[in-house]
Amino acid sequence: MSHIVVVGAGQAGSSLTAKLRKEGFTGQITLIGAETSPPYQRPPLSKAYLLGEMELERLYLRPESFYADQDITLLLGAHVSAIDPVAKTLTVDGAPLAYDQLALTTGSTPHRLPASIGGALEGIYVVRGLADVDAMEPEFATGKHVLIVGGGYIGLEAAAVAAKKGLKVTLVEMADRILQRVASPQTSDYFRALHTTHGVNIIEGTGLKQLTGEGRVSGAELADGSKLDVDFVVVGVGIAPATALAEQAGLALENGIKTDAQGRTSDESIWAAGDCASFPYRDTRIRLESVPNAIEQAEVVAQNMLGAGLDYAAKPWFWSDQYDVKLQIAGLNTGYDRVVSRQGDKEGSISFWYYLGDTLLAVDAANDPRAYMIGKRLIEAGKSPTPAQITDPETDMKALTRA
Ligand SMILES: Cc1cc2nc3c(=O)[nH]c(=O)nc-3n(C[C@H](O)[C@H](O)[C@H](O)COP(=O)(O)OP(=O)(O)OC[C@H]3O[C@@H](n4cnc5c(N)ncnc54)[C@H](O)[C@@H]3O)c2cc1C
């Protein structure tokens, strides 16, 4: 009987194994994950779950019984340390396991602060897994001072939770502005104003120089020489694709595990999906760090492992929740040279439209699901209304999708 093994029991791994069964695969499936929880969704970790508004069971992607019901062997708390692509075996906690086809859905690893600047002190947290968030949650007590390092979506979401819980919040961002890597100056301005209204002190254009303390962090020194007393620190300075296993196996890497359009790596029997995989997209190669990508790519890979021969056509979208704002993003803004904004129908709703020349690339919509849906449809259909049409309050937006 054919044996498919999937390494990484996260969003992509769970979707991939479920899809294999849905497509009628009757062979053996083993899903292996280093974490001890059954596959769960990460987005609430920096949102509702950290805020204490979501129960643990609701994080699980599928009920625990699902895997046994579907005859999927779920090995949790199990670490895969090596792949032998010639013998087609894995080493799982020191023991060999044979596979016929293998999928790597190993996700990504958060960057940590180096020990040389105090990164090894106690009271410093990253936001990647359930264990990270369960460890930091007790620190979120009213009146404490948290320093957030990094003004990307994860750092801003953690700042929003902390402010809502009545902590004193300082966020430091080395780049000139928060969200610089991922969003327009207009979107940065919008979120800076939102956080400032909620009392968060945002310091931009200034790096963290050093964290200080005896055993546990108690202070921070910034690059401009200023000093802060802090009770704990949350670090959101980006992630790296988890490629160690692929590298050990000699697979081709290129900003992640390199796959072809179908999700196959440089080894015929090994596939990859989710945060760890880089794949062809239009005339370039990208890697996406998002739930929709993890699900959709994993499902295409599952079908291809069964011989479907489908190319994965990514339709990038993403979201972020901060306070009472839901940001929805459609498309990829890479290379944009112009951004125009449009007020939504409701108070406080606004959207930012990214262009390269005359081509619409992406939309950031804040509390404006209509603008998001229309933008997504336009981008996926390759349609580009003019910037003047977008900014004109009289434009019938829905009609644009029919044009
Ligand atoms: C706090 C937070 C908030 C987020 N918010 C959003 C959001 O609002 N919207 C959105 O679209 N996306 C969001 N994301 C991103 C999204 O969660 C990820 O893109 C998605 O989880 C990727 O799925 P994945 O299966 O590729 O990786 P993961 O879900 O990370 O799963 C990978 C799994 O592989 C395991 N693993 C790795 N190596 C091994 C090994 N050698 N042996 C055994 N197991 C291994 C890991 O332990 C991990 O459990 C957020 C992420 C975080 C951390």
Short mmCIF file of C-alpha atoms and ligand atoms in Angstrom, two decimals:
data_model
loop_
_atom_site.label_atom_id
_atom_site.label_comp_id
_atom_site.label_asym_id
_atom_site.label_seq_id
_atom_site.Cartn_x
_atom_site.Cartn_y
_atom_site.Cartn_z
CA MET A 1 0.00 0.00 0.00
CA SER A 2 1.33 3.44 -0.91
CA HIS A 3 2.46 5.59 2.05
CA ILE A 4 2.28 9.41 1.97
CA VAL A 5 4.09 11.16 4.81
CA VAL A 6 3.58 14.85 5.61
CA VAL A 7 6.08 16.65 7.84
CA GLY A 8 4.61 19.65 9.66
CA ALA A 9 1.20 19.35 11.32
CA GLY A 10 0.11 22.96 10.86
CA GLN A 11 -2.32 24.72 8.54
CA ALA A 12 -0.89 23.32 5.30
CA GLY A 13 -0.19 19.81 6.64
CA SER A 14 -3.70 19.42 8.00
CA SER A 15 -5.29 20.68 4.77
CA LEU A 16 -3.08 18.45 2.64
CA THR A 17 -3.91 15.23 4.47
CA ALA A 18 -7.63 16.03 4.60
CA LYS A 19 -7.63 16.72 0.86
CA LEU A 20 -5.86 13.42 0.09
CA ARG A 21 -8.72 11.52 1.69
CA LYS A 22 -11.33 13.77 0.09
CA GLU A 23 -9.81 12.95 -3.29
CA GLY A 24 -10.22 9.27 -2.56
CA PHE A 25 -6.67 8.25 -1.61
CA THR A 26 -6.97 4.96 0.25
CA GLY A 27 -3.30 4.36 1.04
CA GLN A 28 -1.50 5.07 4.32
CA ILE A 29 -1.15 8.71 5.51
CA THR A 30 1.12 9.85 8.34
CA LEU A 31 1.12 13.48 9.52
CA ILE A 32 4.03 14.38 11.78
CA GLY A 33 4.28 17.54 13.92
CA ALA A 34 6.81 18.78 16.43
CA GLU A 35 4.16 20.62 18.47
CA THR A 36 2.04 18.70 20.96
CA SER A 37 -1.34 20.20 19.97
CA PRO A 38 -3.38 18.92 17.04
CA PRO A 39 -3.15 21.24 14.02
CA TYR A 40 -4.49 24.68 14.93
CA GLN A 41 -4.98 28.11 13.40
CA ARG A 42 -2.33 30.71 14.24
CA PRO A 43 -4.06 34.03 13.41
CA PRO A 44 -6.03 34.19 16.71
CA LEU A 45 -2.77 33.76 18.65
CA SER A 46 -2.02 37.47 18.27
CA LYS A 47 -5.70 38.46 18.34
CA ALA A 48 -8.74 36.90 20.10
CA TYR A 49 -6.85 34.07 21.84
CA LEU A 50 -4.24 36.38 23.38
CA LEU A 51 -7.05 38.69 24.38
CA GLY A 52 -8.69 35.79 26.23
CA GLU A 53 -11.76 35.86 23.98
CA MET A 54 -11.29 32.49 22.31
CA GLU A 55 -11.19 29.00 23.80
CA LEU A 56 -8.36 26.62 23.02
CA GLU A 57 -10.61 24.04 21.29
CA ARG A 58 -11.81 26.68 18.85
CA LEU A 59 -8.23 27.09 17.64
CA TYR A 60 -8.11 23.52 16.39
CA LEU A 61 -8.54 23.28 12.64
CA ARG A 62 -10.39 19.98 12.89
CA PRO A 63 -11.67 18.01 15.85
CA GLU A 64 -9.00 15.71 17.28
CA SER A 65 -11.12 12.71 16.31
CA PHE A 66 -10.98 13.74 12.64
CA TYR A 67 -7.56 12.22 12.04
CA ALA A 68 -8.43 8.80 13.46
CA ASP A 69 -11.81 8.89 11.68
CA GLN A 70 -10.02 9.56 8.39
CA ASP A 71 -7.39 6.90 9.10
CA ILE A 72 -4.63 9.52 9.22
CA THR A 73 -1.85 8.60 11.64
CA LEU A 74 -1.10 11.80 13.56
CA LEU A 75 2.26 11.81 15.31
CA LEU A 76 2.46 14.83 17.62
CA GLY A 77 5.45 16.01 19.65
CA ALA A 78 7.54 14.17 17.06
CA HIS A 79 10.53 15.75 15.36
CA VAL A 80 11.82 14.79 11.94
CA SER A 81 15.57 15.29 11.92
CA ALA A 82 16.60 13.87 8.54
CA ILE A 83 15.40 12.71 5.13
CA ASP A 84 17.19 10.14 2.98
CA PRO A 85 15.72 10.84 -0.47
CA VAL A 86 17.50 7.86 -2.04
CA ALA A 87 16.31 5.27 0.47
CA LYS A 88 13.02 7.22 0.81
CA THR A 89 13.12 7.21 4.59
CA LEU A 90 12.77 9.82 7.33
CA THR A 91 14.26 9.87 10.78
CA VAL A 92 11.50 10.55 13.32
CA ASP A 93 12.80 10.95 16.87
CA GLY A 94 15.73 8.71 15.94
CA ALA A 95 13.65 5.96 14.28
CA PRO A 96 13.37 5.34 10.52
CA LEU A 97 10.07 5.70 8.66
CA ALA A 98 9.66 4.76 4.99
CA TYR A 99 7.62 6.82 2.55
CA ASP A 100 6.56 6.57 -1.07
CA GLN A 101 5.81 10.28 -1.39
CA LEU A 102 6.66 13.01 1.08
CA ALA A 103 5.29 16.55 1.58
CA LEU A 104 7.11 19.20 3.59
CA THR A 105 4.79 21.69 5.28
CA THR A 106 7.27 22.84 7.90
CA GLY A 107 6.10 26.47 8.09
CA SER A 108 8.47 29.13 9.33
CA THR A 109 10.57 30.10 12.32
CA PRO A 110 10.44 33.52 13.98
CA HIS A 111 13.60 35.59 14.15
CA ARG A 112 14.76 36.08 17.74
CA LEU A 113 16.91 38.83 19.19
CA PRO A 114 20.57 37.84 19.50
CA ALA A 115 21.95 37.12 22.97
CA SER A 116 24.56 39.85 22.38
CA ILE A 117 21.82 42.50 22.76
CA GLY A 118 20.10 40.78 25.66
CA GLY A 119 17.90 38.42 23.66
CA ALA A 120 18.53 35.51 26.06
CA LEU A 121 17.08 37.30 29.10
CA GLU A 122 13.83 36.01 30.58
CA GLY A 123 10.63 37.88 29.80
CA ILE A 124 11.20 38.08 26.03
CA TYR A 125 8.65 36.41 23.79
CA VAL A 126 8.04 35.64 20.12
CA VAL A 127 4.53 35.07 18.75
CA ARG A 128 4.57 31.93 16.64
CA GLY A 129 3.05 28.98 18.45
CA LEU A 130 0.50 28.17 21.09
CA ALA A 131 3.28 27.49 23.60
CA ASP A 132 4.74 30.98 22.98
CA VAL A 133 1.39 32.66 23.56
CA ASP A 134 0.46 30.54 26.59
CA ALA A 135 3.82 31.50 28.12
CA MET A 136 3.41 35.25 27.52
CA GLU A 137 -0.30 35.59 28.29
CA PRO A 138 0.11 35.87 32.10
CA GLU A 139 2.41 38.86 31.51
CA PHE A 140 -0.45 40.83 29.94
CA ALA A 141 -1.59 42.39 33.22
CA THR A 142 -3.01 45.90 33.53
CA GLY A 143 -0.42 48.55 34.26
CA LYS A 144 2.61 46.57 33.09
CA HIS A 145 4.90 48.14 30.52
CA VAL A 146 5.46 46.05 27.41
CA LEU A 147 8.01 46.87 24.76
CA ILE A 148 7.05 45.57 21.32
CA VAL A 149 10.01 45.25 18.96
CA GLY A 150 8.90 45.45 15.33
CA GLY A 151 6.02 47.29 13.69
CA GLY A 152 4.77 44.62 11.28
CA TYR A 153 1.31 43.05 11.54
CA ILE A 154 2.26 40.67 14.37
CA GLY A 155 3.81 43.45 16.48
CA LEU A 156 0.87 45.78 15.85
CA GLU A 157 -1.68 43.10 16.71
CA ALA A 158 0.16 42.32 19.97
CA ALA A 159 0.25 46.06 20.71
CA ALA A 160 -3.52 46.30 20.17
CA VAL A 161 -4.17 43.40 22.56
CA ALA A 162 -1.86 44.90 25.18
CA ALA A 163 -3.46 48.35 24.90
CA LYS A 164 -6.94 46.83 25.15
CA LYS A 165 -5.87 45.00 28.31
CA GLY A 166 -4.72 48.25 29.89
CA LEU A 167 -0.97 47.83 29.60
CA LYS A 168 1.41 50.65 28.88
CA VAL A 169 2.70 49.93 25.37
CA THR A 170 5.80 51.15 23.57
CA LEU A 171 6.45 49.90 20.05
CA VAL A 172 9.82 50.46 18.46
CA GLU A 173 10.36 50.14 14.71
CA MET A 174 13.80 50.46 13.15
CA ALA A 175 12.51 51.41 9.68
CA ASP A 176 11.23 54.91 8.94
CA ARG A 177 7.65 53.79 9.44
CA ILE A 178 5.60 50.87 10.74
CA LEU A 179 4.53 48.34 8.05
CA GLN A 180 7.19 49.73 5.72
CA ARG A 181 8.04 46.31 4.27
CA VAL A 182 4.44 45.36 3.51
CA ALA A 183 2.27 48.44 3.04
CA SER A 184 1.99 51.98 1.68
CA PRO A 185 2.75 55.14 3.68
CA GLN A 186 -1.03 55.77 3.72
CA THR A 187 -1.70 52.41 5.40
CA SER A 188 1.12 53.07 7.89
CA ASP A 189 -0.36 56.49 8.68
CA TYR A 190 -3.78 54.95 9.23
CA PHE A 191 -2.49 52.37 11.73
CA ARG A 192 -0.14 54.80 13.46
CA ALA A 193 -3.09 57.10 14.12
CA LEU A 194 -5.25 54.18 15.29
CA HIS A 195 -2.65 53.01 17.82
CA THR A 196 -1.84 56.49 19.00
CA THR A 197 -5.53 57.04 19.73
CA HIS A 198 -5.39 53.95 21.94
CA GLY A 199 -2.39 55.29 23.83
CA VAL A 200 0.36 53.21 22.21
CA ASN A 201 3.68 55.03 22.00
CA ILE A 202 5.07 54.28 18.53
CA ILE A 203 8.74 55.12 17.96
CA GLU A 204 9.81 54.85 14.31
CA GLY A 205 13.21 55.18 12.67
CA THR A 206 14.91 53.98 15.86
CA GLY A 207 16.28 50.52 16.48
CA LEU A 208 16.62 48.63 19.71
CA LYS A 209 20.22 48.80 20.90
CA GLN A 210 20.19 46.61 24.00
CA LEU A 211 17.89 44.89 26.44
CA THR A 212 19.14 44.95 30.01
CA GLY A 213 18.38 43.19 33.30
CA GLU A 214 19.64 40.69 35.84
CA GLY A 215 18.43 37.34 34.53
CA ARG A 216 15.14 38.91 33.49
CA VAL A 217 14.62 41.88 31.21
CA SER A 218 13.93 45.14 33.03
CA GLY A 219 15.12 47.82 30.65
CA ALA A 220 15.79 48.76 27.05
CA GLU A 221 18.18 51.14 25.39
CA LEU A 222 17.26 52.45 21.96
CA ALA A 223 19.64 53.45 19.16
CA ASP A 224 18.99 57.15 19.85
CA GLY A 225 20.34 56.68 23.38
CA SER A 226 16.98 56.85 25.15
CA LYS A 227 16.27 54.37 27.95
CA LEU A 228 13.02 52.70 29.00
CA ASP A 229 11.98 50.63 32.00
CA VAL A 230 10.09 47.60 30.74
CA ASP A 231 8.36 44.61 32.35
CA PHE A 232 8.51 42.32 29.33
CA VAL A 233 9.21 42.34 25.60
CA VAL A 234 7.37 40.95 22.58
CA VAL A 235 9.48 40.48 19.47
CA GLY A 236 7.86 40.59 16.02
CA VAL A 237 10.77 41.05 13.65
CA GLY A 238 9.86 38.61 10.92
CA ILE A 239 10.18 34.96 10.13
CA ALA A 240 12.35 32.66 8.04
CA PRO A 241 11.03 29.66 6.10
CA ALA A 242 11.76 26.40 7.94
CA THR A 243 14.14 24.86 5.42
CA ALA A 244 16.66 23.00 7.62
CA LEU A 245 15.24 19.59 6.78
CA ALA A 246 15.04 20.32 3.06
CA GLU A 247 18.60 21.62 3.09
CA GLN A 248 19.84 18.50 4.88
CA ALA A 249 18.07 16.40 2.21
CA GLY A 250 19.88 18.33 -0.53
CA LEU A 251 16.71 19.87 -2.01
CA ALA A 252 17.00 23.07 -4.04
CA LEU A 253 16.27 26.21 -1.99
CA GLU A 254 15.45 29.72 -3.13
CA ASN A 255 13.97 31.91 -0.42
CA GLY A 256 12.30 28.73 0.88
CA ILE A 257 11.97 25.23 -0.50
CA LYS A 258 11.98 25.65 -4.26
CA THR A 259 9.03 24.03 -6.02
CA ASP A 260 7.69 23.96 -9.53
CA ALA A 261 4.21 25.27 -10.36
CA GLN A 262 2.68 22.01 -9.14
CA GLY A 263 4.47 22.11 -5.79
CA ARG A 264 7.08 19.47 -6.52
CA THR A 265 10.57 20.08 -5.13
CA SER A 266 13.83 19.22 -6.89
CA ASP A 267 13.24 15.61 -5.74
CA GLU A 268 10.55 13.81 -7.72
CA SER A 269 8.93 12.22 -4.65
CA ILE A 270 9.02 15.27 -2.37
CA TRP A 271 6.55 18.16 -2.40
CA ALA A 272 6.23 21.35 -0.36
CA ALA A 273 3.44 23.79 0.55
CA GLY A 274 2.66 26.69 2.87
CA ASP A 275 5.04 29.20 4.46
CA CYS A 276 8.13 27.08 3.69
CA ALA A 277 7.61 26.84 -0.10
CA SER A 278 8.68 29.25 -2.82
CA PHE A 279 6.88 28.80 -6.11
CA PRO A 280 6.56 30.38 -9.57
CA TYR A 281 4.09 33.27 -9.72
CA ARG A 282 3.54 35.17 -12.97
CA ASP A 283 7.08 35.96 -14.15
CA THR A 284 8.71 35.72 -10.73
CA ARG A 285 8.97 33.40 -7.72
CA ILE A 286 7.31 34.11 -4.40
CA ARG A 287 6.70 32.69 -0.96
CA LEU A 288 3.52 33.64 0.88
CA GLU A 289 3.04 33.69 4.63
CA SER A 290 -0.72 33.42 4.93
CA VAL A 291 -3.53 31.04 5.82
CA PRO A 292 -5.30 31.17 2.43
CA ASN A 293 -2.06 30.29 0.67
CA ALA A 294 -1.31 27.43 3.09
CA ILE A 295 -4.75 25.90 2.50
CA GLU A 296 -5.05 26.42 -1.24
CA GLN A 297 -1.49 25.42 -2.10
CA ALA A 298 -1.67 22.33 0.12
CA GLU A 299 -4.90 21.23 -1.55
CA VAL A 300 -3.38 21.59 -5.02
CA VAL A 301 -0.30 19.67 -3.89
CA ALA A 302 -2.49 16.89 -2.47
CA GLN A 303 -4.20 16.52 -5.84
CA ASN A 304 -0.87 16.57 -7.66
CA MET A 305 0.54 13.87 -5.37
CA LEU A 306 -2.31 11.77 -6.73
CA GLY A 307 -1.40 12.68 -10.30
CA ALA A 308 -3.72 15.59 -11.14
CA GLY A 309 -0.98 17.71 -12.77
CA LEU A 310 -2.48 21.06 -11.73
CA ASP A 311 -0.56 24.35 -11.64
CA TYR A 312 -1.13 26.36 -8.46
CA ALA A 313 -2.52 29.79 -9.35
CA ALA A 314 -2.15 31.81 -6.15
CA LYS A 315 -4.75 34.48 -5.43
CA PRO A 316 -3.05 36.30 -2.57
CA TRP A 317 -5.14 37.76 0.22
CA PHE A 318 -4.56 38.43 3.90
CA TRP A 319 -6.17 40.10 6.90
CA SER A 320 -5.27 41.72 10.21
CA ASP A 321 -7.47 42.64 13.19
CA GLN A 322 -6.49 45.55 15.42
CA TYR A 323 -8.97 47.04 17.94
CA ASP A 324 -12.25 47.34 16.04
CA VAL A 325 -10.55 47.55 12.66
CA LYS A 326 -10.51 44.66 10.23
CA LEU A 327 -7.94 45.17 7.52
CA GLN A 328 -8.38 43.01 4.42
CA ILE A 329 -5.73 42.90 1.74
CA ALA A 330 -6.19 41.61 -1.80
CA GLY A 331 -3.34 41.11 -4.26
CA LEU A 332 0.39 41.71 -3.90
CA ASN A 333 1.64 45.30 -3.85
CA THR A 334 5.25 44.49 -4.81
CA GLY A 335 6.71 47.20 -7.06
CA TYR A 336 3.86 49.72 -6.68
CA ASP A 337 4.58 53.30 -7.73
CA ARG A 338 1.32 54.99 -6.77
CA VAL A 339 -1.35 54.65 -4.12
CA VAL A 340 -4.77 56.31 -4.10
CA SER A 341 -7.33 56.21 -1.36
CA ARG A 342 -11.10 55.95 -1.32
CA GLN A 343 -13.48 56.67 1.55
CA GLY A 344 -15.93 53.86 2.22
CA ASP A 345 -19.67 54.19 2.74
CA LYS A 346 -19.45 53.84 6.52
CA GLU A 347 -17.66 56.14 8.90
CA GLY A 348 -14.05 55.07 9.43
CA SER A 349 -13.96 52.79 6.39
CA ILE A 350 -11.25 53.52 3.87
CA SER A 351 -9.30 51.66 1.22
CA PHE A 352 -5.88 52.17 -0.37
CA TRP A 353 -5.37 51.08 -3.97
CA TYR A 354 -1.87 50.21 -5.23
CA TYR A 355 -0.86 50.76 -8.85
CA LEU A 356 2.18 50.07 -10.99
CA GLY A 357 1.70 52.40 -13.92
CA ASP A 358 -1.91 51.80 -14.98
CA THR A 359 -2.11 48.34 -13.47
CA LEU A 360 -3.99 47.73 -10.24
CA LEU A 361 -1.85 45.49 -8.02
CA ALA A 362 -3.45 45.37 -4.59
CA VAL A 363 -5.98 46.87 -2.20
CA ASP A 364 -5.78 47.44 1.56
CA ALA A 365 -9.32 47.89 2.88
CA ALA A 366 -9.90 48.98 6.48
CA ASN A 367 -13.42 48.20 7.73
CA ASP A 368 -14.51 48.20 4.12
CA PRO A 369 -15.36 44.63 3.05
CA ARG A 370 -17.05 45.93 -0.11
CA ALA A 371 -13.91 47.65 -1.37
CA TYR A 372 -11.95 44.51 -0.53
CA MET A 373 -14.32 42.20 -2.44
CA ILE A 374 -14.46 44.49 -5.46
CA GLY A 375 -10.70 45.00 -5.43
CA LYS A 376 -10.09 41.26 -5.18
CA ARG A 377 -12.42 40.55 -8.09
CA LEU A 378 -10.83 43.25 -10.25
CA ILE A 379 -7.29 42.03 -9.51
CA GLU A 380 -8.11 38.40 -10.14
CA ALA A 381 -9.80 39.31 -13.42
CA GLY A 382 -6.80 41.44 -14.44
CA LYS A 383 -8.98 44.58 -14.62
CA SER A 384 -7.60 48.00 -13.71
CA PRO A 385 -9.95 50.94 -13.25
CA THR A 386 -8.15 54.27 -13.43
CA PRO A 387 -6.99 55.87 -10.17
CA ALA A 388 -9.39 58.74 -10.94
CA GLN A 389 -12.31 56.30 -11.00
CA ILE A 390 -11.26 54.94 -7.61
CA THR A 391 -10.98 58.32 -5.94
CA ASP A 392 -14.22 59.68 -7.45
CA PRO A 393 -16.93 59.26 -4.78
CA GLU A 394 -19.53 59.07 -7.56
CA THR A 395 -18.04 55.93 -9.13
CA ASP A 396 -20.32 52.90 -8.98
CA MET A 397 -17.71 50.45 -7.71
CA LYS A 398 -19.70 47.34 -8.45
CA ALA A 399 -20.09 48.40 -12.06
CA LEU A 400 -16.29 48.41 -12.39
CA THR A 401 -16.18 44.63 -12.01
CA ARG A 402 -18.65 44.28 -14.89
CA ALA A 403 -16.78 46.67 -17.18
C1 LIG B 1 0.60 35.13 15.48
C2 LIG B 1 0.30 34.91 14.04
C3 LIG B 1 -0.75 35.60 13.42
C4 LIG B 1 -1.05 35.39 12.09
N1 LIG B 1 -2.08 36.07 11.53
C5 LIG B 1 -2.44 35.80 10.25
C6 LIG B 1 -3.58 36.41 9.65
O1 LIG B 1 -4.25 37.25 10.28
N2 LIG B 1 -3.92 36.08 8.39
C7 LIG B 1 -3.20 35.16 7.66
O2 LIG B 1 -3.55 34.86 6.52
N3 LIG B 1 -2.09 34.57 8.18
C8 LIG B 1 -1.70 34.87 9.45
N4 LIG B 1 -0.59 34.25 9.99
C9 LIG B 1 0.23 33.38 9.14
C10 LIG B 1 -0.33 31.97 9.05
O3 LIG B 1 -0.71 31.50 10.32
C11 LIG B 1 0.72 31.07 8.42
O4 LIG B 1 0.99 31.56 7.13
C12 LIG B 1 0.25 29.62 8.35
O5 LIG B 1 0.08 29.07 9.63
C13 LIG B 1 1.24 28.79 7.56
O6 LIG B 1 0.88 27.44 7.61
P1 LIG B 1 2.00 26.32 7.44
O7 LIG B 1 1.26 25.01 7.54
O8 LIG B 1 2.83 26.60 6.27
O9 LIG B 1 2.94 26.48 8.72
P2 LIG B 1 2.59 26.29 10.23
O10 LIG B 1 1.16 26.51 10.52
O11 LIG B 1 3.59 27.10 10.96
O12 LIG B 1 2.92 24.74 10.52
C14 LIG B 1 4.21 24.20 10.39
C15 LIG B 1 4.37 23.10 11.42
O13 LIG B 1 5.48 22.29 11.07
C16 LIG B 1 6.12 21.86 12.24
N5 LIG B 1 7.48 21.42 11.91
C17 LIG B 1 8.47 22.17 11.34
N6 LIG B 1 9.59 21.42 11.18
C18 LIG B 1 9.32 20.18 11.67
C19 LIG B 1 10.08 19.00 11.80
N7 LIG B 1 11.34 18.92 11.36
N8 LIG B 1 9.49 17.92 12.37
C20 LIG B 1 8.19 17.98 12.80
N9 LIG B 1 7.42 19.09 12.68
C21 LIG B 1 7.98 20.17 12.12
C22 LIG B 1 6.07 23.10 13.12
O14 LIG B 1 6.26 22.75 14.47
C23 LIG B 1 4.66 23.62 12.83
O15 LIG B 1 3.73 23.10 13.74
C24 LIG B 1 -0.27 34.46 11.32
C25 LIG B 1 0.80 33.78 11.93
C26 LIG B 1 1.08 34.00 13.27
C27 LIG B 1 2.23 33.26 13.90
#
